[in-house]
mmCIF file of N, CA and C in Angstrom:
data_model
loop_
_atom_site.group_PDB
_atom_site.id
_atom_site.type_symbol
_atom_site.label_atom_id
_atom_site.label_comp_id
_atom_site.label_asym_id
_atom_site.label_seq_id
_atom_site.Cartn_x
_atom_site.Cartn_y
_atom_site.Cartn_z
ATOM 1 N N PHE A 27 89.682 4.581 22.044
ATOM 2 C CA PHE A 27 90.095 3.950 23.281
ATOM 3 C C PHE A 27 91.578 3.614 23.265
ATOM 4 N N ILE A 28 92.058 3.138 22.138
ATOM 5 C CA ILE A 28 93.471 2.754 22.024
ATOM 6 C C ILE A 28 94.365 3.989 22.083
ATOM 7 N N ILE A 29 93.962 5.045 21.407
ATOM 8 C CA ILE A 29 94.770 6.275 21.405
ATOM 9 C C ILE A 29 94.871 6.865 22.802
ATOM 10 N N SER A 30 93.757 6.860 23.538
ATOM 11 C CA SER A 30 93.808 7.412 24.895
ATOM 12 C C SER A 30 94.659 6.540 25.814
ATOM 13 N N SER A 31 94.604 5.224 25.646
ATOM 14 C CA SER A 31 95.436 4.333 26.466
ATOM 15 C C SER A 31 96.922 4.547 26.182
ATOM 16 N N VAL A 32 97.269 4.637 24.917
ATOM 17 C CA VAL A 32 98.672 4.872 24.553
ATOM 18 C C VAL A 32 99.130 6.238 25.061
ATOM 19 N N SER A 33 98.262 7.231 24.987
ATOM 20 C CA SER A 33 98.611 8.571 25.484
ATOM 21 C C SER A 33 98.861 8.549 26.985
ATOM 22 N N LEU A 34 98.018 7.841 27.734
ATOM 23 C CA LEU A 34 98.217 7.758 29.185
ATOM 24 C C LEU A 34 99.486 7.003 29.550
ATOM 25 N N ILE A 35 99.785 5.937 28.832
ATOM 26 C CA ILE A 35 101.023 5.197 29.090
ATOM 27 C C ILE A 35 102.235 6.065 28.758
ATOM 28 N N GLY A 36 102.177 6.779 27.632
ATOM 29 C CA GLY A 36 103.263 7.697 27.278
ATOM 30 C C GLY A 36 103.428 8.805 28.300
ATOM 31 N N LEU A 37 102.308 9.331 28.786
ATOM 32 C CA LEU A 37 102.372 10.374 29.811
ATOM 33 C C LEU A 37 102.978 9.829 31.106
ATOM 34 N N PHE A 38 102.662 8.587 31.455
ATOM 35 C CA PHE A 38 103.244 7.968 32.643
ATOM 36 C C PHE A 38 104.763 7.889 32.525
ATOM 37 N N PHE A 39 105.261 7.463 31.362
ATOM 38 C CA PHE A 39 106.708 7.351 31.190
ATOM 39 C C PHE A 39 107.376 8.728 31.167
ATOM 40 N N ILE A 40 106.731 9.709 30.576
ATOM 41 C CA ILE A 40 107.302 11.070 30.564
ATOM 42 C C ILE A 40 107.364 11.633 31.974
ATOM 43 N N VAL A 41 106.300 11.426 32.754
ATOM 44 C CA VAL A 41 106.293 11.925 34.131
ATOM 45 C C VAL A 41 107.334 11.199 34.974
ATOM 46 N N SER A 42 107.521 9.900 34.768
ATOM 47 C CA SER A 42 108.504 9.171 35.564
ATOM 48 C C SER A 42 109.936 9.568 35.198
ATOM 49 N N LYS A 43 110.196 9.925 33.932
ATOM 50 C CA LYS A 43 111.545 10.321 33.512
ATOM 51 C C LYS A 43 111.846 11.787 33.802
ATOM 52 N N PHE A 44 110.882 12.667 33.528
ATOM 53 C CA PHE A 44 111.076 14.119 33.649
ATOM 54 C C PHE A 44 109.938 14.742 34.465
ATOM 55 N N PRO A 45 109.878 14.494 35.767
ATOM 56 C CA PRO A 45 108.723 14.982 36.533
ATOM 57 C C PRO A 45 108.652 16.513 36.615
ATOM 58 N N ARG A 46 109.765 17.160 36.841
ATOM 59 C CA ARG A 46 109.756 18.619 36.989
ATOM 60 C C ARG A 46 109.397 19.299 35.667
ATOM 61 N N PHE A 47 109.972 18.827 34.585
ATOM 62 C CA PHE A 47 109.691 19.384 33.262
ATOM 63 C C PHE A 47 108.215 19.213 32.902
ATOM 64 N N THR A 48 107.646 18.054 33.234
ATOM 65 C CA THR A 48 106.241 17.791 32.925
ATOM 66 C C THR A 48 105.321 18.721 33.703
ATOM 67 N N VAL A 49 105.603 18.926 34.969
ATOM 68 C CA VAL A 49 104.778 19.822 35.784
ATOM 69 C C VAL A 49 104.861 21.254 35.258
ATOM 70 N N ILE A 50 106.049 21.712 34.941
ATOM 71 C CA ILE A 50 106.212 23.068 34.414
ATOM 72 C C ILE A 50 105.493 23.208 33.069
ATOM 73 N N THR A 51 105.569 22.176 32.232
ATOM 74 C CA THR A 51 104.872 22.210 30.939
ATOM 75 C C THR A 51 103.366 22.303 31.137
ATOM 76 N N PHE A 52 102.811 21.508 32.061
ATOM 77 C CA PHE A 52 101.370 21.560 32.301
ATOM 78 C C PHE A 52 100.936 22.886 32.913
ATOM 79 N N ILE A 53 101.757 23.462 33.776
ATOM 80 C CA ILE A 53 101.432 24.772 34.343
ATOM 81 C C ILE A 53 101.413 25.832 33.250
ATOM 82 N N CYS A 54 102.386 25.782 32.345
ATOM 83 C CA CYS A 54 102.419 26.755 31.238
ATOM 84 C C CYS A 54 101.232 26.566 30.294
ATOM 85 N N LEU A 55 100.885 25.323 29.988
ATOM 86 C CA LEU A 55 99.730 25.068 29.130
ATOM 87 C C LEU A 55 98.430 25.521 29.803
ATOM 88 N N PHE A 56 98.319 25.299 31.105
ATOM 89 C CA PHE A 56 97.152 25.783 31.842
ATOM 90 C C PHE A 56 97.091 27.304 31.808
ATOM 91 N N GLY A 57 98.247 27.957 31.952
ATOM 92 C CA GLY A 57 98.283 29.415 31.894
ATOM 93 C C GLY A 57 97.844 29.956 30.546
ATOM 94 N N LEU A 58 98.327 29.326 29.465
ATOM 95 C CA LEU A 58 97.926 29.780 28.126
ATOM 96 C C LEU A 58 96.437 29.561 27.884
ATOM 97 N N GLY A 59 95.937 28.402 28.277
ATOM 98 C CA GLY A 59 94.507 28.148 28.126
ATOM 99 C C GLY A 59 93.670 29.065 28.991
ATOM 100 N N SER A 60 94.180 29.382 30.166
ATOM 101 C CA SER A 60 93.451 30.267 31.074
ATOM 102 C C SER A 60 93.383 31.690 30.556
ATOM 103 N N ILE A 61 94.423 32.131 29.870
ATOM 104 C CA ILE A 61 94.400 33.487 29.314
ATOM 105 C C ILE A 61 93.243 33.617 28.334
ATOM 106 N N HIS A 62 93.128 32.667 27.433
ATOM 107 C CA HIS A 62 92.055 32.734 26.446
ATOM 108 C C HIS A 62 90.681 32.563 27.095
ATOM 109 N N ALA A 63 90.553 31.559 27.956
ATOM 110 C CA ALA A 63 89.246 31.265 28.551
ATOM 111 C C ALA A 63 88.784 32.357 29.498
ATOM 112 N N SER A 64 89.675 32.860 30.349
ATOM 113 C CA SER A 64 89.256 33.905 31.279
ATOM 114 C C SER A 64 89.006 35.221 30.559
ATOM 115 N N SER A 65 89.699 35.440 29.450
ATOM 116 C CA SER A 65 89.404 36.631 28.655
ATOM 117 C C SER A 65 87.994 36.539 28.091
ATOM 118 N N TYR A 66 87.617 35.378 27.603
ATOM 119 C CA TYR A 66 86.308 35.204 26.976
ATOM 120 C C TYR A 66 85.171 35.221 27.999
ATOM 121 N N PHE A 67 85.374 34.558 29.153
ATOM 122 C CA PHE A 67 84.284 34.380 30.107
ATOM 123 C C PHE A 67 84.284 35.367 31.265
ATOM 124 N N CYS A 68 85.416 35.969 31.602
ATOM 125 C CA CYS A 68 85.477 36.817 32.801
ATOM 126 C C CYS A 68 85.778 38.279 32.491
ATOM 127 N N THR A 69 86.929 38.521 31.909
ATOM 128 C CA THR A 69 87.390 39.908 31.825
ATOM 129 C C THR A 69 86.702 40.709 30.735
ATOM 130 N N ARG A 70 86.427 40.102 29.578
ATOM 131 C CA ARG A 70 85.730 40.857 28.528
ATOM 132 C C ARG A 70 84.314 41.239 28.941
ATOM 133 N N PRO A 71 83.533 40.352 29.552
ATOM 134 C CA PRO A 71 82.223 40.798 30.036
ATOM 135 C C PRO A 71 82.321 41.869 31.121
ATOM 136 N N LEU A 72 83.361 41.785 31.965
ATOM 137 C CA LEU A 72 83.556 42.816 32.983
ATOM 138 C C LEU A 72 83.879 44.154 32.348
ATOM 139 N N VAL A 73 84.758 44.145 31.355
ATOM 140 C CA VAL A 73 85.103 45.381 30.647
ATOM 141 C C VAL A 73 83.882 45.916 29.906
ATOM 142 N N ARG A 74 83.092 45.027 29.307
ATOM 143 C CA ARG A 74 81.883 45.442 28.593
ATOM 144 C C ARG A 74 80.897 46.117 29.546
ATOM 145 N N ALA A 75 80.827 45.628 30.792
ATOM 146 C CA ALA A 75 79.901 46.215 31.759
ATOM 147 C C ALA A 75 80.413 47.546 32.308
ATOM 148 N N LEU A 76 81.732 47.693 32.421
ATOM 149 C CA LEU A 76 82.287 48.893 33.047
ATOM 150 C C LEU A 76 82.537 50.041 32.077
ATOM 151 N N LEU A 77 82.942 49.750 30.849
ATOM 152 C CA LEU A 77 83.237 50.817 29.890
ATOM 153 C C LEU A 77 81.963 51.337 29.240
ATOM 154 N N PRO A 78 81.941 52.621 28.907
ATOM 155 C CA PRO A 78 80.806 53.130 28.119
ATOM 156 C C PRO A 78 80.757 52.424 26.765
ATOM 157 N N ARG A 79 79.575 52.287 26.223
ATOM 158 C CA ARG A 79 79.382 51.519 24.988
ATOM 159 C C ARG A 79 80.196 52.073 23.824
ATOM 160 N N HIS A 80 80.255 53.398 23.683
ATOM 161 C CA HIS A 80 80.992 53.979 22.557
ATOM 162 C C HIS A 80 82.494 53.757 22.688
ATOM 163 N N LEU A 81 82.995 53.681 23.921
ATOM 164 C CA LEU A 81 84.424 53.452 24.120
ATOM 165 C C LEU A 81 84.776 51.971 23.980
ATOM 166 N N GLY A 82 83.907 51.069 24.455
ATOM 167 C CA GLY A 82 84.184 49.637 24.405
ATOM 168 C C GLY A 82 84.268 49.096 22.988
ATOM 169 N N PHE A 83 83.488 49.680 22.082
ATOM 170 C CA PHE A 83 83.486 49.199 20.708
ATOM 171 C C PHE A 83 84.354 50.042 19.786
ATOM 172 N N SER A 84 85.156 50.936 20.353
ATOM 173 C CA SER A 84 86.125 51.667 19.542
ATOM 174 C C SER A 84 87.195 50.697 19.061
ATOM 175 N N LEU A 85 87.807 51.013 17.937
ATOM 176 C CA LEU A 85 88.786 50.108 17.347
ATOM 177 C C LEU A 85 90.209 50.529 17.682
ATOM 178 N N VAL A 86 91.072 49.527 17.853
ATOM 179 C CA VAL A 86 92.481 49.738 18.182
ATOM 180 C C VAL A 86 93.309 48.904 17.218
ATOM 181 N N ARG A 87 94.407 49.478 16.729
ATOM 182 C CA ARG A 87 95.323 48.719 15.868
ATOM 183 C C ARG A 87 96.263 47.895 16.736
ATOM 184 N N ILE A 88 96.503 46.660 16.293
ATOM 185 C CA ILE A 88 97.448 45.784 16.989
ATOM 186 C C ILE A 88 98.504 45.328 15.995
ATOM 187 N N PRO A 89 99.677 44.944 16.491
ATOM 188 C CA PRO A 89 100.707 44.413 15.585
ATOM 189 C C PRO A 89 100.270 43.080 14.980
ATOM 190 N N LYS A 90 100.814 42.754 13.829
ATOM 191 C CA LYS A 90 100.454 41.510 13.151
ATOM 192 C C LYS A 90 100.816 40.281 13.968
ATOM 193 N N THR A 91 101.828 40.384 14.805
ATOM 194 C CA THR A 91 102.249 39.227 15.596
ATOM 195 C C THR A 91 101.243 38.883 16.684
ATOM 196 N N LEU A 92 100.401 39.817 17.105
ATOM 197 C CA LEU A 92 99.424 39.558 18.153
ATOM 198 C C LEU A 92 98.053 39.169 17.614
ATOM 199 N N ARG A 93 97.938 38.999 16.312
ATOM 200 C CA ARG A 93 96.650 38.664 15.710
ATOM 201 C C ARG A 93 96.072 37.363 16.257
ATOM 202 N N CYS A 94 96.936 36.384 16.515
ATOM 203 C CA CYS A 94 96.448 35.088 16.985
ATOM 204 C C CYS A 94 95.850 35.182 18.379
ATOM 205 N N CYS A 95 96.340 36.094 19.203
ATOM 206 C CA CYS A 95 95.822 36.234 20.565
ATOM 207 C C CYS A 95 94.395 36.753 20.582
ATOM 208 N N PHE A 96 94.046 37.561 19.616
ATOM 209 C CA PHE A 96 92.740 38.193 19.597
ATOM 210 C C PHE A 96 91.779 37.535 18.621
ATOM 211 N N GLU A 97 92.194 36.470 17.949
ATOM 212 C CA GLU A 97 91.375 35.789 16.953
ATOM 213 C C GLU A 97 90.843 36.772 15.926
ATOM 214 N N SER A 98 91.717 37.634 15.463
ATOM 215 C CA SER A 98 91.331 38.669 14.512
ATOM 216 C C SER A 98 92.018 38.414 13.180
ATOM 217 N N GLU A 99 91.286 38.617 12.095
ATOM 218 C CA GLU A 99 91.876 38.453 10.773
ATOM 219 C C GLU A 99 92.511 39.742 10.281
ATOM 220 N N THR A 100 92.178 40.841 10.918
ATOM 221 C CA THR A 100 92.762 42.127 10.544
ATOM 222 C C THR A 100 93.620 42.635 11.684
ATOM 223 N N ASN A 101 94.221 43.784 11.510
ATOM 224 C CA ASN A 101 95.056 44.371 12.559
ATOM 225 C C ASN A 101 94.250 45.253 13.503
ATOM 226 N N VAL A 102 92.933 45.148 13.476
ATOM 227 C CA VAL A 102 92.083 46.024 14.275
ATOM 228 C C VAL A 102 91.215 45.169 15.200
ATOM 229 N N VAL A 103 91.208 45.520 16.496
ATOM 230 C CA VAL A 103 90.330 44.868 17.469
ATOM 231 C C VAL A 103 89.634 45.952 18.284
ATOM 232 N N THR A 104 88.648 45.564 19.052
ATOM 233 C CA THR A 104 87.937 46.532 19.877
ATOM 234 C C THR A 104 88.723 46.800 21.164
ATOM 235 N N VAL A 105 88.421 47.910 21.775
ATOM 236 C CA VAL A 105 89.041 48.248 23.063
ATOM 237 C C VAL A 105 88.645 47.205 24.100
ATOM 238 N N GLU A 106 87.412 46.756 24.034
ATOM 239 C CA GLU A 106 86.924 45.736 24.958
ATOM 240 C C GLU A 106 87.782 44.471 24.891
ATOM 241 N N ALA A 107 88.088 44.004 23.689
ATOM 242 C CA ALA A 107 88.891 42.789 23.524
ATOM 243 C C ALA A 107 90.322 42.996 23.998
ATOM 244 N N SER A 108 90.901 44.150 23.687
ATOM 245 C CA SER A 108 92.296 44.367 24.077
ATOM 246 C C SER A 108 92.443 44.556 25.580
ATOM 247 N N VAL A 109 91.547 45.307 26.207
ATOM 248 C CA VAL A 109 91.627 45.487 27.666
ATOM 249 C C VAL A 109 91.295 44.175 28.374
ATOM 250 N N GLY A 110 90.328 43.421 27.852
ATOM 251 C CA GLY A 110 89.997 42.122 28.449
ATOM 252 C C GLY A 110 91.150 41.144 28.370
ATOM 253 N N MET A 111 91.843 41.121 27.227
ATOM 254 C CA MET A 111 92.992 40.232 27.082
ATOM 255 C C MET A 111 94.123 40.661 28.017
ATOM 256 N N LEU A 112 94.357 41.951 28.132
ATOM 257 C CA LEU A 112 95.399 42.446 29.027
ATOM 258 C C LEU A 112 95.087 42.096 30.486
ATOM 259 N N MET A 113 93.826 42.240 30.882
ATOM 260 C CA MET A 113 93.437 41.880 32.253
ATOM 261 C C MET A 113 93.598 40.378 32.496
ATOM 262 N N ALA A 114 93.286 39.566 31.493
ATOM 263 C CA ALA A 114 93.447 38.118 31.636
ATOM 264 C C ALA A 114 94.916 37.740 31.770
ATOM 265 N N ILE A 115 95.771 38.386 30.986
ATOM 266 C CA ILE A 115 97.212 38.119 31.081
ATOM 267 C C ILE A 115 97.733 38.507 32.453
ATOM 268 N N VAL A 116 97.310 39.656 32.959
ATOM 269 C CA VAL A 116 97.737 40.099 34.291
ATOM 270 C C VAL A 116 97.255 39.117 35.359
ATOM 271 N N MET A 117 96.020 38.639 35.231
ATOM 272 C CA MET A 117 95.483 37.705 36.213
ATOM 273 C C MET A 117 96.273 36.398 36.221
ATOM 274 N N VAL A 118 96.640 35.887 35.062
ATOM 275 C CA VAL A 118 97.408 34.640 34.993
ATOM 276 C C VAL A 118 98.827 34.847 35.518
ATOM 277 N N VAL A 119 99.438 35.987 35.215
ATOM 278 C CA VAL A 119 100.792 36.261 35.717
ATOM 279 C C VAL A 119 100.772 36.394 37.244
ATOM 280 N N VAL A 120 99.765 37.052 37.794
ATOM 281 C CA VAL A 120 99.652 37.170 39.256
ATOM 282 C C VAL A 120 99.486 35.790 39.874
ATOM 283 N N TRP A 121 98.646 34.953 39.266
ATOM 284 C CA TRP A 121 98.488 33.596 39.781
ATOM 285 C C TRP A 121 99.808 32.831 39.706
ATOM 286 N N PHE A 122 100.516 32.945 38.598
ATOM 287 C CA PHE A 122 101.769 32.205 38.429
ATOM 288 C C PHE A 122 102.827 32.652 39.433
ATOM 289 N N VAL A 123 102.933 33.944 39.659
ATOM 290 C CA VAL A 123 103.968 34.462 40.559
ATOM 291 C C VAL A 123 103.666 34.111 42.017
ATOM 292 N N PHE A 124 102.414 34.232 42.428
ATOM 293 C CA PHE A 124 102.071 34.051 43.834
ATOM 294 C C PHE A 124 101.451 32.692 44.149
ATOM 295 N N ARG A 125 101.532 31.717 43.265
ATOM 296 C CA ARG A 125 100.800 30.467 43.461
ATOM 297 C C ARG A 125 101.272 29.659 44.664
ATOM 298 N N HIS A 126 102.485 29.871 45.146
ATOM 299 C CA HIS A 126 102.973 29.126 46.310
ATOM 300 C C HIS A 126 103.074 29.975 47.574
ATOM 301 N N SER A 127 102.950 31.278 47.453
ATOM 302 C CA SER A 127 103.294 32.115 48.596
ATOM 303 C C SER A 127 102.107 32.622 49.408
ATOM 304 N N ASP A 128 101.003 32.943 48.788
ATOM 305 C CA ASP A 128 99.906 33.557 49.525
ATOM 306 C C ASP A 128 98.692 32.640 49.580
ATOM 307 N N THR A 129 97.808 32.937 50.546
ATOM 308 C CA THR A 129 96.632 32.095 50.720
ATOM 309 C C THR A 129 95.445 32.556 49.881
ATOM 310 N N TRP A 130 95.474 33.724 49.317
ATOM 311 C CA TRP A 130 94.348 34.250 48.536
ATOM 312 C C TRP A 130 94.391 33.842 47.071
ATOM 313 N N VAL A 131 95.463 33.207 46.624
ATOM 314 C CA VAL A 131 95.641 32.905 45.200
ATOM 315 C C VAL A 131 94.706 31.783 44.744
ATOM 316 N N TRP A 132 94.196 30.990 45.666
ATOM 317 C CA TRP A 132 93.287 29.928 45.273
ATOM 318 C C TRP A 132 92.026 30.485 44.614
ATOM 319 N N ILE A 133 91.646 31.701 44.963
ATOM 320 C CA ILE A 133 90.471 32.323 44.342
ATOM 321 C C ILE A 133 90.732 32.549 42.852
ATOM 322 N N ILE A 134 91.907 33.067 42.527
ATOM 323 C CA ILE A 134 92.258 33.285 41.126
ATOM 324 C C ILE A 134 92.353 31.947 40.394
ATOM 325 N N GLN A 135 92.935 30.941 41.037
ATOM 326 C CA GLN A 135 93.046 29.637 40.394
ATOM 327 C C GLN A 135 91.671 29.028 40.150
ATOM 328 N N ASP A 136 90.741 29.205 41.073
ATOM 329 C CA ASP A 136 89.384 28.705 40.856
ATOM 330 C C ASP A 136 88.705 29.419 39.692
ATOM 331 N N ILE A 137 88.887 30.737 39.600
ATOM 332 C CA ILE A 137 88.305 31.492 38.483
ATOM 333 C C ILE A 137 88.884 31.006 37.160
ATOM 334 N N LEU A 138 90.203 30.819 37.115
ATOM 335 C CA LEU A 138 90.839 30.335 35.891
ATOM 336 C C LEU A 138 90.376 28.922 35.540
ATOM 337 N N SER A 139 90.256 28.060 36.536
ATOM 338 C CA SER A 139 89.832 26.681 36.286
ATOM 339 C C SER A 139 88.391 26.617 35.800
ATOM 340 N N ILE A 140 87.515 27.412 36.388
ATOM 341 C CA ILE A 140 86.123 27.445 35.945
ATOM 342 C C ILE A 140 86.043 27.970 34.519
ATOM 343 N N SER A 141 86.861 28.954 34.190
ATOM 344 C CA SER A 141 86.874 29.477 32.818
ATOM 345 C C SER A 141 87.327 28.423 31.824
ATOM 346 N N VAL A 142 88.371 27.677 32.169
ATOM 347 C CA VAL A 142 88.857 26.620 31.277
ATOM 348 C C VAL A 142 87.804 25.520 31.134
ATOM 349 N N THR A 143 87.129 25.176 32.224
ATOM 350 C CA THR A 143 86.077 24.170 32.175
ATOM 351 C C THR A 143 84.923 24.610 31.279
ATOM 352 N N CYS A 144 84.498 25.851 31.415
ATOM 353 C CA CYS A 144 83.416 26.364 30.565
ATOM 354 C C CYS A 144 83.842 26.403 29.100
ATOM 355 N N ALA A 145 85.085 26.771 28.840
ATOM 356 C CA ALA A 145 85.572 26.777 27.456
ATOM 357 C C ALA A 145 85.611 25.361 26.896
ATOM 358 N N PHE A 146 85.994 24.396 27.715
ATOM 359 C CA PHE A 146 86.008 22.996 27.283
ATOM 360 C C PHE A 146 84.601 22.533 26.931
ATOM 361 N N LEU A 147 83.646 22.827 27.808
ATOM 362 C CA LEU A 147 82.269 22.397 27.550
ATOM 363 C C LEU A 147 81.650 23.140 26.370
ATOM 364 N N LEU A 148 82.116 24.345 26.101
ATOM 365 C CA LEU A 148 81.614 25.093 24.964
ATOM 366 C C LEU A 148 82.119 24.512 23.646
ATOM 367 N N ASN A 149 83.309 23.921 23.670
ATOM 368 C CA ASN A 149 83.933 23.426 22.440
ATOM 369 C C ASN A 149 83.606 21.978 22.103
ATOM 370 N N ILE A 150 83.149 21.193 23.064
ATOM 371 C CA ILE A 150 82.796 19.815 22.732
ATOM 372 C C ILE A 150 81.300 19.741 22.432
ATOM 373 N N ARG A 151 80.927 18.729 21.695
ATOM 374 C CA ARG A 151 79.502 18.528 21.387
ATOM 375 C C ARG A 151 78.934 17.528 22.387
ATOM 376 N N ILE A 152 77.914 17.958 23.097
ATOM 377 C CA ILE A 152 77.277 17.101 24.086
ATOM 378 C C ILE A 152 75.876 16.764 23.567
ATOM 379 N N PRO A 153 75.551 15.472 23.468
ATOM 380 C CA PRO A 153 74.294 15.097 22.826
ATOM 381 C C PRO A 153 73.032 15.454 23.609
ATOM 382 N N SER A 154 73.132 15.585 24.930
ATOM 383 C CA SER A 154 71.912 15.877 25.687
ATOM 384 C C SER A 154 72.209 16.870 26.808
ATOM 385 N N LEU A 155 71.171 17.544 27.219
ATOM 386 C CA LEU A 155 71.295 18.502 28.315
ATOM 387 C C LEU A 155 71.554 17.788 29.636
ATOM 388 N N ARG A 156 71.047 16.571 29.763
ATOM 389 C CA ARG A 156 71.261 15.800 30.987
ATOM 390 C C ARG A 156 72.746 15.491 31.166
ATOM 391 N N LEU A 157 73.422 15.093 30.105
ATOM 392 C CA LEU A 157 74.859 14.812 30.166
ATOM 393 C C LEU A 157 75.645 16.087 30.475
ATOM 394 N N ALA A 158 75.254 17.201 29.887
ATOM 395 C CA ALA A 158 75.917 18.477 30.174
ATOM 396 C C ALA A 158 75.758 18.849 31.646
ATOM 397 N N THR A 159 74.578 18.606 32.203
ATOM 398 C CA THR A 159 74.347 18.889 33.625
ATOM 399 C C THR A 159 75.222 18.007 34.497
ATOM 400 N N TYR A 160 75.318 16.731 34.164
ATOM 401 C CA TYR A 160 76.175 15.824 34.930
ATOM 402 C C TYR A 160 77.644 16.253 34.861
ATOM 403 N N LEU A 161 78.109 16.630 33.674
ATOM 404 C CA LEU A 161 79.502 17.059 33.527
ATOM 405 C C LEU A 161 79.789 18.328 34.319
ATOM 406 N N LEU A 162 78.914 19.320 34.217
ATOM 407 C CA LEU A 162 79.129 20.557 34.977
ATOM 408 C C LEU A 162 79.093 20.305 36.478
ATOM 409 N N THR A 163 78.183 19.467 36.928
ATOM 410 C CA THR A 163 78.128 19.141 38.354
ATOM 411 C C THR A 163 79.410 18.442 38.794
ATOM 412 N N ALA A 164 79.888 17.518 37.991
ATOM 413 C CA ALA A 164 81.132 16.811 38.337
ATOM 414 C C ALA A 164 82.323 17.774 38.349
ATOM 415 N N PHE A 165 82.377 18.691 37.387
ATOM 416 C CA PHE A 165 83.491 19.639 37.351
ATOM 417 C C PHE A 165 83.498 20.549 38.568
ATOM 418 N N PHE A 166 82.335 20.998 38.990
ATOM 419 C CA PHE A 166 82.290 21.961 40.094
ATOM 420 C C PHE A 166 82.375 21.282 41.454
ATOM 421 N N LEU A 167 82.026 20.027 41.561
ATOM 422 C CA LEU A 167 82.092 19.346 42.850
ATOM 423 C C LEU A 167 83.437 18.695 43.098
ATOM 424 N N LEU A 168 84.126 18.287 42.033
ATOM 425 C CA LEU A 168 85.399 17.582 42.232
ATOM 426 C C LEU A 168 86.547 18.485 42.259
#
C-alpha cells in the first residue's frame, strides 16, 4: 500500500513538471507492450490459421540482437512467430502514426488494449474464477 501511494504521488509530480514527456513515455510503453501482447494473442494465431502447417513451423534464423523480441534462447524461430511479430509491429506503427488523424484507428487501439489486458490477466495470479470474471468485465466495460 505504501509503495503504490508513493508511486502515485511521484507520478503526480512528474506529470505536473513534464506533462508532454510523460504522455509520450506512456504512449511508447503502451506501444512496446502492445507489440508483445498483440503478437501473442492476435497476429500469431491469425498466421497459424492462414499459413499451411509445414510452412508455419519452418525455422528462420534471426540476428542475436532480436532474440529478446521473440523470447528465443537460440537464433532460430518459427515462421509463424516472425510473421506474427512483424504484423504486430506494423499494427502498432499504423496506430501510432494515425492515432490523431483518422476515425478508424480506434478499432486498432481497442484490439491493442484488449491484448494488453489479456496479457496482464495471464501474468497475474488470481485466486478465484469469480474475481477473474469481475476483472474482465470491468476491463471490457470501462
